[in-house]
Amino acid sequence: MTFDGETISLHPSIGNWTLKCRSHYVIDRGKVVEAGPWSDEQVESERSRDRAAKARFYGQSPTVEPSAQPAPPKATPGFWRRLWSPISGRF
């Protein structure tokens, strides 16, 4: 995440692969920019890369984590949904 004194940018992208919407986006100078969809293979490859990077950082051997289960639906929208709704025009 970077802050230029006025806006934030967040790279690399964020993917919500366990949610039904499977949203994928970056934040560039305070604006949410939708990124293209990923295949299941791309998602699993990135999860493996993340596990290996975390293991290297913490000096551990990588472990295989079970596939994440979708989170139960929430009664109120989360922070990113509330942020995205006015931008996308979907309420």
CSV table of C-alpha atoms in Angstrom, one decimal:
chain,number,residue,atom,x,y,z
A,1,MET,CA,0.0,0.0,0.0
A,2,THR,CA,1.3,3.5,-0.8
A,3,PHE,CA,0.1,6.9,0.3
A,4,ASP,CA,1.0,9.9,-1.9
A,5,GLY,CA,-0.1,12.5,0.6
A,6,GLU,CA,-3.7,12.6,-0.8
A,7,THR,CA,-4.7,9.2,-2.0
A,8,ILE,CA,-3.9,5.5,-1.5
A,9,SER,CA,-2.9,2.8,-3.9
A,10,LEU,CA,-3.0,-0.9,-3.2
A,11,HIS,CA,-1.0,-3.3,-5.3
A,12,PRO,CA,-0.9,-6.2,-6.0
A,13,SER,CA,-4.5,-7.0,-6.7
A,14,ILE,CA,-7.1,-8.3,-4.1
A,15,GLY,CA,-9.1,-11.3,-5.0
A,16,ASN,CA,-12.1,-12.6,-3.1
A,17,TRP,CA,-12.0,-16.1,-4.4
A,18,THR,CA,-14.0,-17.7,-1.7
A,19,LEU,CA,-16.9,-15.4,-2.1
A,20,LYS,CA,-19.7,-16.0,-4.7
A,21,CYS,CA,-18.9,-12.8,-6.5
A,22,ARG,CA,-15.1,-13.6,-6.9
A,23,SER,CA,-14.3,-9.9,-7.1
A,24,HIS,CA,-10.8,-9.0,-8.2
A,25,TYR,CA,-9.5,-5.4,-8.1
A,26,VAL,CA,-6.7,-3.0,-7.3
A,27,ILE,CA,-6.9,0.5,-5.7
A,28,ASP,CA,-5.1,3.1,-7.8
A,29,ARG,CA,-4.9,6.6,-6.3
A,30,GLY,CA,-8.1,6.2,-4.3
A,31,LYS,CA,-10.1,4.6,-7.1
A,32,VAL,CA,-11.2,0.9,-7.2
A,33,VAL,CA,-10.2,-0.6,-10.5
A,34,GLU,CA,-11.8,-3.9,-11.4
A,35,ALA,CA,-9.3,-6.5,-12.6
A,36,GLY,CA,-9.9,-9.4,-14.9
A,37,PRO,CA,-11.2,-12.8,-13.7
A,38,TRP,CA,-8.8,-15.6,-12.8
A,39,SER,CA,-9.3,-19.3,-13.5
A,40,ASP,CA,-9.3,-21.8,-10.6
A,41,GLU,CA,-5.8,-22.8,-11.6
A,42,GLN,CA,-4.5,-19.2,-11.4
A,43,VAL,CA,-6.1,-18.8,-8.0
A,44,GLU,CA,-4.5,-22.0,-6.6
A,45,SER,CA,-1.2,-21.1,-8.1
A,46,GLU,CA,-1.2,-17.7,-6.4
A,47,ARG,CA,-2.3,-19.3,-3.1
A,48,SER,CA,0.7,-21.7,-3.4
A,49,ARG,CA,3.0,-18.7,-4.1
A,50,ASP,CA,1.7,-16.9,-1.1
A,51,ARG,CA,2.2,-19.9,1.2
A,52,ALA,CA,5.8,-20.3,0.0
A,53,ALA,CA,6.5,-16.5,0.4
A,54,LYS,CA,5.1,-16.6,4.0
A,55,ALA,CA,7.1,-19.7,4.8
A,56,ARG,CA,10.4,-18.1,3.5
A,57,PHE,CA,9.6,-14.9,5.5
A,58,TYR,CA,9.0,-16.7,8.7
A,59,GLY,CA,11.8,-19.3,8.1
A,60,GLN,CA,9.4,-22.3,7.9
A,61,SER,CA,8.8,-25.0,5.4
A,62,PRO,CA,5.7,-24.3,3.2
A,63,THR,CA,2.6,-26.3,4.2
A,64,VAL,CA,-0.4,-27.2,2.1
A,65,GLU,CA,-3.5,-25.5,3.5
A,66,PRO,CA,-7.0,-26.9,2.9
A,67,SER,CA,-9.1,-25.0,0.4
A,68,ALA,CA,-10.9,-22.2,2.1
A,69,GLN,CA,-14.6,-22.5,2.6
A,70,PRO,CA,-16.9,-19.7,1.7
A,71,ALA,CA,-17.7,-17.3,4.5
A,72,PRO,CA,-21.3,-17.3,5.7
A,73,PRO,CA,-23.4,-14.4,4.3
A,74,LYS,CA,-23.4,-11.3,6.5
A,75,ALA,CA,-26.5,-9.4,7.4
A,76,THR,CA,-24.7,-6.0,6.8
A,77,PRO,CA,-22.4,-5.2,3.9
A,78,GLY,CA,-18.7,-5.1,4.7
A,79,PHE,CA,-16.3,-2.2,4.4
A,80,TRP,CA,-15.3,-2.8,0.8
A,81,ARG,CA,-18.9,-3.4,-0.3
A,82,ARG,CA,-19.9,-0.1,1.3
A,83,LEU,CA,-17.0,1.6,-0.4
A,84,TRP,CA,-17.6,0.0,-3.8
A,85,SER,CA,-21.4,0.6,-4.0
A,86,PRO,CA,-21.4,4.3,-4.5
A,87,ILE,CA,-18.5,4.0,-7.0
A,88,SER,CA,-20.2,1.3,-9.1
A,89,GLY,CA,-23.7,2.8,-8.8
A,90,ARG,CA,-25.0,-0.5,-7.2
A,91,PHE,CA,-26.6,0.0,-3.8
